[in-house]
GROMACS .gro file of C-alpha atoms in nm:
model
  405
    1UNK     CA    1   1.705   0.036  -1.920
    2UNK     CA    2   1.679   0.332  -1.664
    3UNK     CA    3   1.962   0.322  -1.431
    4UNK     CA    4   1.816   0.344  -1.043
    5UNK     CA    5   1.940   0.721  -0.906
    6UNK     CA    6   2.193   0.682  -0.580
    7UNK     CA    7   2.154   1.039  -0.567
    8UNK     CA    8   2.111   1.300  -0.248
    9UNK     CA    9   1.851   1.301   0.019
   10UNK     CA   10   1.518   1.359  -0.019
   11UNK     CA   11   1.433   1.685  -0.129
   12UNK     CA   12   1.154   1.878   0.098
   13UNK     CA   13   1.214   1.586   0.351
   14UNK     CA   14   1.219   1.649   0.714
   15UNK     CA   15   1.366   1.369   0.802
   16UNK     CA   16   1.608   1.462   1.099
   17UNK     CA   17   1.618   1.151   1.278
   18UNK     CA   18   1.948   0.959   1.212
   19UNK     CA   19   1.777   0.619   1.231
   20UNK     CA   20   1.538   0.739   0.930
   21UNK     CA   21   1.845   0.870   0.743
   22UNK     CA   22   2.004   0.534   0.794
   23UNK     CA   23   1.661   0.323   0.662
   24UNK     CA   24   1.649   0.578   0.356
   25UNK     CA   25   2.047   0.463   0.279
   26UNK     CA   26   1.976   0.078   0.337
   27UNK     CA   27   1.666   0.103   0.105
   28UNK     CA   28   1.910   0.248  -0.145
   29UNK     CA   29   2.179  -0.016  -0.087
   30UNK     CA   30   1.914  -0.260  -0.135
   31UNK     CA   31   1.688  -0.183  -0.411
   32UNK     CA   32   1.954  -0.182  -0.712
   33UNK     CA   33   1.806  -0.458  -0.868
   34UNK     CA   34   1.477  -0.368  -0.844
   35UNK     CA   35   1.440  -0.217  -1.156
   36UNK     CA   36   1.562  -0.490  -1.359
   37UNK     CA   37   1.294  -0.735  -1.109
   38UNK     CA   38   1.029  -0.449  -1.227
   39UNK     CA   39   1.039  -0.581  -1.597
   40UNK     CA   40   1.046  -0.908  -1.512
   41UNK     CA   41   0.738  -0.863  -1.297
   42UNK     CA   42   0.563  -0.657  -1.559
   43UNK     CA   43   0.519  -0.978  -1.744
   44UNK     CA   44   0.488  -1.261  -1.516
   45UNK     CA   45   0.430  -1.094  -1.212
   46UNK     CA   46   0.439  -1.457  -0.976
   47UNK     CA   47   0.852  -1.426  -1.065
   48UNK     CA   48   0.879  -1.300  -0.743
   49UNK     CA   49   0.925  -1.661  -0.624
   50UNK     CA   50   1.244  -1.675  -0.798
   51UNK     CA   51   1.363  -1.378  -0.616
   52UNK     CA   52   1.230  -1.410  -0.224
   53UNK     CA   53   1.578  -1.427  -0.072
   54UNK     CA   54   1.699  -1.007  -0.222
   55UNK     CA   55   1.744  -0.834   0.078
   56UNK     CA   56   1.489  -0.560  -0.008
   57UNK     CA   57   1.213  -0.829  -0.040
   58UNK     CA   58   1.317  -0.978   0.259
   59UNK     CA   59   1.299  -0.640   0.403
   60UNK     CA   60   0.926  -0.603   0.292
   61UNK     CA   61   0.806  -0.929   0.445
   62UNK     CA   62   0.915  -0.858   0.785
   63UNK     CA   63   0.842  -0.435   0.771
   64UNK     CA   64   0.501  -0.482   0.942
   65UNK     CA   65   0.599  -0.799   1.126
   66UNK     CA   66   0.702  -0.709   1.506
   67UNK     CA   67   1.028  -0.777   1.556
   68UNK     CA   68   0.950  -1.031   1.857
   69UNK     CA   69   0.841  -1.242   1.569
   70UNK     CA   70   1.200  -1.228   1.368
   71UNK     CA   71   1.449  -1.442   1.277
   72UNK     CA   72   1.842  -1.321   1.240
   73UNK     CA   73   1.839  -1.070   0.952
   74UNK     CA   74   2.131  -0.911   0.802
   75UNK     CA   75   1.903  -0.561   0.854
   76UNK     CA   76   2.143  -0.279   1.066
   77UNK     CA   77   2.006  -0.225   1.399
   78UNK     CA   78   1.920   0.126   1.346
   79UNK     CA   79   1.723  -0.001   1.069
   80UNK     CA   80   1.511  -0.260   1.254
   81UNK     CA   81   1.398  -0.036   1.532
   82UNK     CA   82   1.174   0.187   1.296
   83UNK     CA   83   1.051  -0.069   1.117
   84UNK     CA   84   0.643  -0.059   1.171
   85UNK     CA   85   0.617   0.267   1.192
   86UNK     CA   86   0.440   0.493   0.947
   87UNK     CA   87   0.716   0.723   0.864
   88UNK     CA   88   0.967   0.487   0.814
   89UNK     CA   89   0.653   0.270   0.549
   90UNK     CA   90   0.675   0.669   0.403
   91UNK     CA   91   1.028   0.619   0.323
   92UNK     CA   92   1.036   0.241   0.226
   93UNK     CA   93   0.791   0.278   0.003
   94UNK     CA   94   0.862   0.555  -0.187
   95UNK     CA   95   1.297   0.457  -0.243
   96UNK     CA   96   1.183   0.101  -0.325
   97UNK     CA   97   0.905   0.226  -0.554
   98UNK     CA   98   1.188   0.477  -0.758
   99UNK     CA   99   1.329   0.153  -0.813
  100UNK     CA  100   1.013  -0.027  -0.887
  101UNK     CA  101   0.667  -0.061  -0.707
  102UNK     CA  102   0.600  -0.389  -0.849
  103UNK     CA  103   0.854  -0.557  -0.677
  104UNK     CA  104   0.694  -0.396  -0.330
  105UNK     CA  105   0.310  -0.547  -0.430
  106UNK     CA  106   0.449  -0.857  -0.546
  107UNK     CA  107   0.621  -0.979  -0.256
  108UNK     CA  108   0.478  -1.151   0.012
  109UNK     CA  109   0.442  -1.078   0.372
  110UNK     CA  110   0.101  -0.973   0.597
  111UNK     CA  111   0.143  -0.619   0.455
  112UNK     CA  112  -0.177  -0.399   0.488
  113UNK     CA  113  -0.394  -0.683   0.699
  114UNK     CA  114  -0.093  -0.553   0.980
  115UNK     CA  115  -0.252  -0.237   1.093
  116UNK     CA  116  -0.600  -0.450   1.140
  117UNK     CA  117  -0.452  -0.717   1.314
  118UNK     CA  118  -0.305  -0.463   1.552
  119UNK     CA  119  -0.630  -0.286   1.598
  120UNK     CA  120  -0.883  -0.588   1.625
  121UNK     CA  121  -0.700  -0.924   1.736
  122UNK     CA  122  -0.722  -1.042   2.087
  123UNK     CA  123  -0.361  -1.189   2.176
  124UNK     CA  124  -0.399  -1.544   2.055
  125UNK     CA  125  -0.517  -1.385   1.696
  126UNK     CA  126  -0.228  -1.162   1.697
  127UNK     CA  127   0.046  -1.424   1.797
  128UNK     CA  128  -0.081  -1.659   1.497
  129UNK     CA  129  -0.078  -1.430   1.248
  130UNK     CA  130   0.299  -1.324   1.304
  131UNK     CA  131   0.385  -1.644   1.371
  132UNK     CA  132   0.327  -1.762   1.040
  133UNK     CA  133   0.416  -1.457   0.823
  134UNK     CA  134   0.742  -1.472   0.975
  135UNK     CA  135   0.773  -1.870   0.930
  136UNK     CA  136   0.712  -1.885   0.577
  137UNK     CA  137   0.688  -1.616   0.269
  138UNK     CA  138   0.287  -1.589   0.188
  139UNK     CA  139   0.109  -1.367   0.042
  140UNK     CA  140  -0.231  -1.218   0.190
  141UNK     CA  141  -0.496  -0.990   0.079
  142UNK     CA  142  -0.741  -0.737   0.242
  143UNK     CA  143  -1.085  -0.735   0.094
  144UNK     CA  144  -1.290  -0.424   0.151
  145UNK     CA  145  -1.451  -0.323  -0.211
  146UNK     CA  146  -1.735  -0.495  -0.350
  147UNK     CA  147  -1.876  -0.478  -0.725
  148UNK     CA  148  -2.158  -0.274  -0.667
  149UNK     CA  149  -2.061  -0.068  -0.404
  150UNK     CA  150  -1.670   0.038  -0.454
  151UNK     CA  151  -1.492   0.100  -0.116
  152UNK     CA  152  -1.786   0.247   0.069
  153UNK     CA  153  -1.728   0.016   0.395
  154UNK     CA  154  -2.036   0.090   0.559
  155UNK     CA  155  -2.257  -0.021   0.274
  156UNK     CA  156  -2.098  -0.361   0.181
  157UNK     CA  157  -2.307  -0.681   0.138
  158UNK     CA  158  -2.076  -0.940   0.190
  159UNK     CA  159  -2.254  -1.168   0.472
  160UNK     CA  160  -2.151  -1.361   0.822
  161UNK     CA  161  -2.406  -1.538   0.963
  162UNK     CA  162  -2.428  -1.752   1.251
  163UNK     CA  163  -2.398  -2.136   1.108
  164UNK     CA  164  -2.712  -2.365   1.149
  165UNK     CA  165  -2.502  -2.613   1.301
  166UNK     CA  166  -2.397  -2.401   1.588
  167UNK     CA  167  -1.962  -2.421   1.474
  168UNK     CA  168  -1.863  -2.121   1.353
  169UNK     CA  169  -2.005  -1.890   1.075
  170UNK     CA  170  -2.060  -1.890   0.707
  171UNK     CA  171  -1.960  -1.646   0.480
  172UNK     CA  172  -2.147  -1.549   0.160
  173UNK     CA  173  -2.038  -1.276  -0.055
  174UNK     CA  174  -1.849  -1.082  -0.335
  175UNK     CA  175  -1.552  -0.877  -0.346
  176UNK     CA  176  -1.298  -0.699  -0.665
  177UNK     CA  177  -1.024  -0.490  -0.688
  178UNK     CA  178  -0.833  -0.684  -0.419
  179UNK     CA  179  -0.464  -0.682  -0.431
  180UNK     CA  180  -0.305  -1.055  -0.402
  181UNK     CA  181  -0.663  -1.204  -0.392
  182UNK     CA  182  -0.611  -1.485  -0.617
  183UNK     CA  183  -0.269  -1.504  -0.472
  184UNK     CA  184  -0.295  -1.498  -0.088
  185UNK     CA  185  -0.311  -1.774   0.107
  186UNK     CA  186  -0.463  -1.586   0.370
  187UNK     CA  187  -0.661  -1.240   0.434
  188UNK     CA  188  -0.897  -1.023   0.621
  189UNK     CA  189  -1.232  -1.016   0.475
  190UNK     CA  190  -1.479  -0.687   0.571
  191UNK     CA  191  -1.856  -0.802   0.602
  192UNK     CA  192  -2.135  -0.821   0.775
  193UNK     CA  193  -2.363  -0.962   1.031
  194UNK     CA  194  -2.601  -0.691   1.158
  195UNK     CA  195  -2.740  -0.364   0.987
  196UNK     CA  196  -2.616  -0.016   1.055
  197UNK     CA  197  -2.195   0.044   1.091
  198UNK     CA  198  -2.127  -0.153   1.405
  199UNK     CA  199  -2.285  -0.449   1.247
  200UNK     CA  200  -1.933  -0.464   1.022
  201UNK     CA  201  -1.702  -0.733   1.131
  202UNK     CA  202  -1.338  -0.830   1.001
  203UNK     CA  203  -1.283  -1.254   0.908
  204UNK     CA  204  -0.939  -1.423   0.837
  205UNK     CA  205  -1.056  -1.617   0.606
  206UNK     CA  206  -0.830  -1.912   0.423
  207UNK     CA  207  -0.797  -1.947   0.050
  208UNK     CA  208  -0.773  -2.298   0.113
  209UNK     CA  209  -1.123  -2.298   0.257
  210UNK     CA  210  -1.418  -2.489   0.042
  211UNK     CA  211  -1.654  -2.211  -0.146
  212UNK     CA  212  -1.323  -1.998  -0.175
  213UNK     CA  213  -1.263  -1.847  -0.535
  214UNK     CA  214  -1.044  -1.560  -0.693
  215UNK     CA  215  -0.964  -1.454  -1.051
  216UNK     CA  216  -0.730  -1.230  -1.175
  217UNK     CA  217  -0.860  -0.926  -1.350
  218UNK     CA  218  -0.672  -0.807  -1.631
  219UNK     CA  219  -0.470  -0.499  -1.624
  220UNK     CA  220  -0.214  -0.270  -1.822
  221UNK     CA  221  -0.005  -0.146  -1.542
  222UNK     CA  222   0.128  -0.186  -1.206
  223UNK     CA  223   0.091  -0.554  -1.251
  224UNK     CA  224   0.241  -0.715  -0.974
  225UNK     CA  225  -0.039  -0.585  -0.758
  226UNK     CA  226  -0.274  -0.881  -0.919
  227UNK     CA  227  -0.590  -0.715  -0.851
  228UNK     CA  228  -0.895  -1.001  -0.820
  229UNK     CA  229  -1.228  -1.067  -0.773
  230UNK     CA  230  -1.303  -1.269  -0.524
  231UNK     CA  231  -1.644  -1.526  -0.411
  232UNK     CA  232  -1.736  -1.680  -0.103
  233UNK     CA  233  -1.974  -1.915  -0.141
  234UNK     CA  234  -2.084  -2.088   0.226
  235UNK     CA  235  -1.749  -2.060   0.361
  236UNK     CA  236  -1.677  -2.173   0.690
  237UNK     CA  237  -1.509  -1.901   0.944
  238UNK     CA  238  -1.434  -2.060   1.296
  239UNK     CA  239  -1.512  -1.877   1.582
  240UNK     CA  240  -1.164  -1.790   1.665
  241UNK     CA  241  -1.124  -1.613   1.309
  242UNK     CA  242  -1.396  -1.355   1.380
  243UNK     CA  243  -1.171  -1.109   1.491
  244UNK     CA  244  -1.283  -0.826   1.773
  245UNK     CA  245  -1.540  -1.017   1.961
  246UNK     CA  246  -1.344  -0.893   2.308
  247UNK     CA  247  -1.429  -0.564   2.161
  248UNK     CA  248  -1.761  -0.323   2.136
  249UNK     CA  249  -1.919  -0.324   1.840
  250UNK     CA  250  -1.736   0.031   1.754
  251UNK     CA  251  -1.419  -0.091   1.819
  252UNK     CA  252  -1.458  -0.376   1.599
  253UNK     CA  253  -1.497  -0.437   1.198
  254UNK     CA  254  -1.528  -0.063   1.079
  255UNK     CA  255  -1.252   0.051   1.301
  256UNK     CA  256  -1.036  -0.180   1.197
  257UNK     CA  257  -1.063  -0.062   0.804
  258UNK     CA  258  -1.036   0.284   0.895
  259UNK     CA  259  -0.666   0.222   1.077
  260UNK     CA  260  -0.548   0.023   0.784
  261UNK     CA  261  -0.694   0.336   0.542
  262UNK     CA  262  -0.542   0.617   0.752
  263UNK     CA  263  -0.191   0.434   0.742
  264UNK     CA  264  -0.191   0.288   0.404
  265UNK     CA  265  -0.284   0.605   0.215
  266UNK     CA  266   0.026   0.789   0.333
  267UNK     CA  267   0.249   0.502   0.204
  268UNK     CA  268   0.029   0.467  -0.121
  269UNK     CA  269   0.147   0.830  -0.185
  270UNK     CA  270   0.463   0.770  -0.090
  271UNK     CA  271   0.464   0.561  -0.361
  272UNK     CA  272   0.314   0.734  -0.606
  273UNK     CA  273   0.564   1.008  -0.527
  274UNK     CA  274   0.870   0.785  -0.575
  275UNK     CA  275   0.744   0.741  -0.897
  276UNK     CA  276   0.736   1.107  -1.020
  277UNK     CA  277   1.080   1.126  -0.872
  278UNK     CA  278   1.252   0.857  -1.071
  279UNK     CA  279   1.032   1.007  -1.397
  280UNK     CA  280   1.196   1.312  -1.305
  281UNK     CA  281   1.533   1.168  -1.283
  282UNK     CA  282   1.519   0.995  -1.641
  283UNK     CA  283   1.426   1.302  -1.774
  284UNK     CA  284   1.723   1.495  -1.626
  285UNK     CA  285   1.922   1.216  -1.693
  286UNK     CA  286   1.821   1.259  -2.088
  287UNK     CA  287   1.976   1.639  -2.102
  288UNK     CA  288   1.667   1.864  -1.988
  289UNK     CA  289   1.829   2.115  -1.783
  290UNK     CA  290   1.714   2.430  -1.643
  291UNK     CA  291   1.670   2.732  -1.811
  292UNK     CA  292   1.521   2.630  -2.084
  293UNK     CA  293   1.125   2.581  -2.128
  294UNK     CA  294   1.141   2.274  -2.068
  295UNK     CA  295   1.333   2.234  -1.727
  296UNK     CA  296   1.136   2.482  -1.605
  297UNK     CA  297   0.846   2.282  -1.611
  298UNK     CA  298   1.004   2.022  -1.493
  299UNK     CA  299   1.166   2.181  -1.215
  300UNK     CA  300   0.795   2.305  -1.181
  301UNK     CA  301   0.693   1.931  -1.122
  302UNK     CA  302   0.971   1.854  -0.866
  303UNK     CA  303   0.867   2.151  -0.669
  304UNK     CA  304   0.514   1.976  -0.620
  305UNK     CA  305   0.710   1.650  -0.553
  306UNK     CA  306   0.896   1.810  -0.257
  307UNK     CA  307   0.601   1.963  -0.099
  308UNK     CA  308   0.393   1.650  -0.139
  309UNK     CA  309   0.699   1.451   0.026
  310UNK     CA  310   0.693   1.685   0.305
  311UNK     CA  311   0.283   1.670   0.360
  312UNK     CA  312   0.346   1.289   0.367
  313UNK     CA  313   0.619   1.266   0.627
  314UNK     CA  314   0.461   1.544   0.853
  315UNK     CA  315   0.115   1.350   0.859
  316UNK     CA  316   0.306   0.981   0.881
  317UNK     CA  317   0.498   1.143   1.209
  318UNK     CA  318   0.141   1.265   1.344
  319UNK     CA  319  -0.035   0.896   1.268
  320UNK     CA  320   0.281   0.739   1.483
  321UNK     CA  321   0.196   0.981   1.737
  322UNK     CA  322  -0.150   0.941   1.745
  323UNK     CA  323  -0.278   1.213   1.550
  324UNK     CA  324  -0.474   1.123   1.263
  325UNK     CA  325  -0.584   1.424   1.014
  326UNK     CA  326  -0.789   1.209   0.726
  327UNK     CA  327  -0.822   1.555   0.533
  328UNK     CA  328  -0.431   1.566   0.518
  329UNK     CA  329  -0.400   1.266   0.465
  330UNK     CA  330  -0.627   1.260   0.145
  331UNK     CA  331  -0.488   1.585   0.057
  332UNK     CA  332  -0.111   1.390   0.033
  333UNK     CA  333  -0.275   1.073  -0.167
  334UNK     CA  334  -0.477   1.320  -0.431
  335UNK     CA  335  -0.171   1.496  -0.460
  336UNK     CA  336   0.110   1.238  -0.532
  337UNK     CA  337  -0.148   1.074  -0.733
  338UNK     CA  338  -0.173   1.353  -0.975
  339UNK     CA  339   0.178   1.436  -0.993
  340UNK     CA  340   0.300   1.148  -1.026
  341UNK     CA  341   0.056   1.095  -1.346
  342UNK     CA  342   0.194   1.482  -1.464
  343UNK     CA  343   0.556   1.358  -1.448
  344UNK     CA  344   0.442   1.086  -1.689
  345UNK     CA  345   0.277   1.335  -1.945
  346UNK     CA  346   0.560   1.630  -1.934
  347UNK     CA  347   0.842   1.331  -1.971
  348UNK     CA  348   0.668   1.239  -2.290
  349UNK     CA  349   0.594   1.563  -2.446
  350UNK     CA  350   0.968   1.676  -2.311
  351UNK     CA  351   1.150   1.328  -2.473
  352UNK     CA  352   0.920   1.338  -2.783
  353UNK     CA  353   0.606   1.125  -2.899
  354UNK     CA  354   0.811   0.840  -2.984
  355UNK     CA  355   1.013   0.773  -2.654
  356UNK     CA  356   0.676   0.598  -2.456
  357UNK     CA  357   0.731   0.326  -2.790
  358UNK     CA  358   1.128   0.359  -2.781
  359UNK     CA  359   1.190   0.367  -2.369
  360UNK     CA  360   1.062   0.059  -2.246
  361UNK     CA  361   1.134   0.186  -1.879
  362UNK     CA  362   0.927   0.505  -1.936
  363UNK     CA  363   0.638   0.330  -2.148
  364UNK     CA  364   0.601   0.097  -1.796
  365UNK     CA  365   0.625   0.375  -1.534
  366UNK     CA  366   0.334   0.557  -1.735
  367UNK     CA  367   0.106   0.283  -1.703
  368UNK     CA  368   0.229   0.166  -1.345
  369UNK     CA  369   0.146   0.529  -1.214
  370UNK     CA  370  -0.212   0.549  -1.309
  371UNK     CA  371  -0.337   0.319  -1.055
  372UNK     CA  372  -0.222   0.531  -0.788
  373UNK     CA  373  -0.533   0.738  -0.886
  374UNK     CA  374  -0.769   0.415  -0.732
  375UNK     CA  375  -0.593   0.261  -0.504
  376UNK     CA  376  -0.685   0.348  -0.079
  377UNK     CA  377  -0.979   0.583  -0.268
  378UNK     CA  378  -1.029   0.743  -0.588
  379UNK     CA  379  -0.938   1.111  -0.619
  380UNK     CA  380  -1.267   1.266  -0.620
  381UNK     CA  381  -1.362   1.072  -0.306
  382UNK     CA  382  -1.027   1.236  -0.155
  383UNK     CA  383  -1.082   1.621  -0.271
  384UNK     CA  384  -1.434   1.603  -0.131
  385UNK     CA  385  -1.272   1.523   0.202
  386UNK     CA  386  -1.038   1.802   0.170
  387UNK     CA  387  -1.301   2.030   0.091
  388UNK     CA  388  -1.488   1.888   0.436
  389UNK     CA  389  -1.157   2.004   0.612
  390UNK     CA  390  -1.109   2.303   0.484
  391UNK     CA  391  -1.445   2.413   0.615
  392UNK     CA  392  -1.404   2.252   0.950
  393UNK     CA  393  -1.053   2.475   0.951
  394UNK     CA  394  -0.859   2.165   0.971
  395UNK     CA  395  -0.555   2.385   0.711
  396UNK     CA  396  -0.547   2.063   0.514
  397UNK     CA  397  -0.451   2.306   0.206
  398UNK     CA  398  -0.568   2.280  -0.154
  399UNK     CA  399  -0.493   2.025  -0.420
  400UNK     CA  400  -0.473   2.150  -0.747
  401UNK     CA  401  -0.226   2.127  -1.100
  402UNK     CA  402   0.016   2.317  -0.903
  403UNK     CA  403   0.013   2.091  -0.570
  404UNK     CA  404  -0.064   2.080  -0.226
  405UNK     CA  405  -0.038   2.439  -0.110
   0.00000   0.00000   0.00000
């Protein structure tokens, strides 16, 4: 098995700040048996319930949960001050995905439904949802993508409408490629209740409720994800789980999607990167040095890794300051994507056709990595929005075989 690197900082980082420093050495300290967890996952990927109480899953659970909300962890103090923010998820996601991104998908917590409970909930909303994320270890999911129309928010079918008896609303409706959906107890469902963009509305809907089904899809990698599809069939939503009624209309559903998108996809390259880097490592760790044909091209690939790193925590430190580029920002997730599926390919040609059947490790990573390419928006959908910025002189840069320039 591939040992996890406890090597130097983060090349092409900027991190300066000695509280980030300090969360990039905890996630280290923590995420040694990761790898090991990885495997395990691989295979069964609900043996995360065996395993809630590791520090780094604990970690995980309570990331996006404000620390109001916490009970006494054994995190540093330095630690728990940047937890929530976007450039700290940047640097938590990628060390604990070099150790294993399974174990990150697989554990529980309110994960990705965070950044649209903190852009849509009235207080009440907001108070529940911590309160029990922080009480007890479930999972949740956030349902956006529908069968026939992918990820495109504004034209999803999914239904709300006003119930006949006057209590509540009933929600009617199909949704796939949902992480945890079979799995959560609890989620955000995107649909809709009026025509046009601002008729899109955001539902916590429980898996408990009658006309509630999920399914597991199959799938060859990054299995502790458990992508679904999921039905509602007449399910009840009370009034108080419509979420955004004390807002307008576009400050509600739609909004609320694009926060979680503009945060998540920074992280989901963050992963992606982590990835490459550990593929990188193995190889390194195998004899390919520098100088030779061969560690050239590698060193050609960690290059593109460091620059990619750098895009990420430059736009993660403009989302926690309010800026939001979504051409950089696709720029960074088209990027690590690709790379991280390149450091797959050259470690196989560079350790010989027969290592992806004799290196368990490496035969996983290579499937794991290719579903960076569809998660938070497929690549093509990304470059187009690249292209956008470069004509609106946004300097979002060029993605290409050789990286984000």
């Amino acid at each position: 098995m591939a040992e996890v690197n406890r090597g130097g900082p983060l090349v092409g980082s900027d991190l300066r700040d000695d509280r980030m420093r300090a969360l990039d050495r905890h996630c280290w300290s923590v995420s040694g048996e990761f790898r090991k967890l990885g495997e395990l996952l691989d295979q069964d990927p609900d043996a995360i319930d065996d395993h809630l109480d590791l520090p780094g899953v604990l970690l995980y659970r309570f990331f996006s949960i404000p620390r109001r909300y916490w009970p006494a962890l054994d995190v540093p103090p330095q630690v728990a001050a940047v937890c929530g923010t976007s450039l700290a998820q940047a640097v938590v996601w990628e060390r604990f995905s070099y150790a294993d991104p399974n174990v990150l998908l697989a554990g529980p917590g309110p994960a990705l439904s965070s950044d649209a409970i903190h852009a849509l909930a009235d207080e009440e909303q907001t108070d529940r949802w911590f309160r029990r994320f922080a009480a007890r270890p479930d999972h949740t999911f956030f349902a956006v993508t529908e069968p026939a129309k992918g990820s495109a928010a504004t034209e999803l079918t999914t239904t709300l409408r006003p119930a006949t008896d006057g209590d509540g609303w009933v929600l009617n409706g199909e949704k796939t490629y949902v992480g945890n959906g079979a799995r959560g107890q609890v989620g955000l469902v995107f649909c809709r209740r009026a025509p046009g963009p601002w008729g899109i509305e955001a539902a916590l809907v429980e898996a408990s409720s009658p006309g509630f089904s999920a399914e597991l899809l199959p799938s060859v990698g990054l299995r502790g994800a458990r992508i679904s599809r999921m039905r509602f069939e007449d399910v009840r939503i009370p009034d108080r789980n419509l979420l955004g009624q004390h807002r307008r209309p576009t400050q509600r559903g739609l909004h609320g999607a694009r926060q979680v998108f503009y945060r998540a996809r920074p992280g989901i390259a963050a992963m992606a990167v982590g990835c490459a880097q550990a593929v990188c490592d193995h190889v390194r760790g195998q004899g390919v040095r520098d100088g030779g044909a061969g560690g050239d091209r590698l060193a050609a690939v960690e290059d593109r890794i460091a620059a990619i790193r750098r895009l990420i925590h430059r736009i993660a430190a403009d989302i926690d300051g309010g800026l939001i580029d979504p051409h950089r920002i696709a720029a960074a997730k088209a990027g690590a994507a690709r790379v991280a599926e390149d450091a797959t390919v050259l470690a196989a040609e560079l350790l010989g056709p027969a290592s992806l059947l004799d290196d368990p490790w490496l035969e996983k990573v290579y499937r794991d990595v290719r579903a960076f390419e569809f998660m938070e928006g497929a690549g093509n959908v990304h470059l187009l929005s690249v292209f956008q910025g470069l004509l609106k002189g946004s300097g979002a840069g060029a993605v290409g075989p050789e990286g984000v320039r």
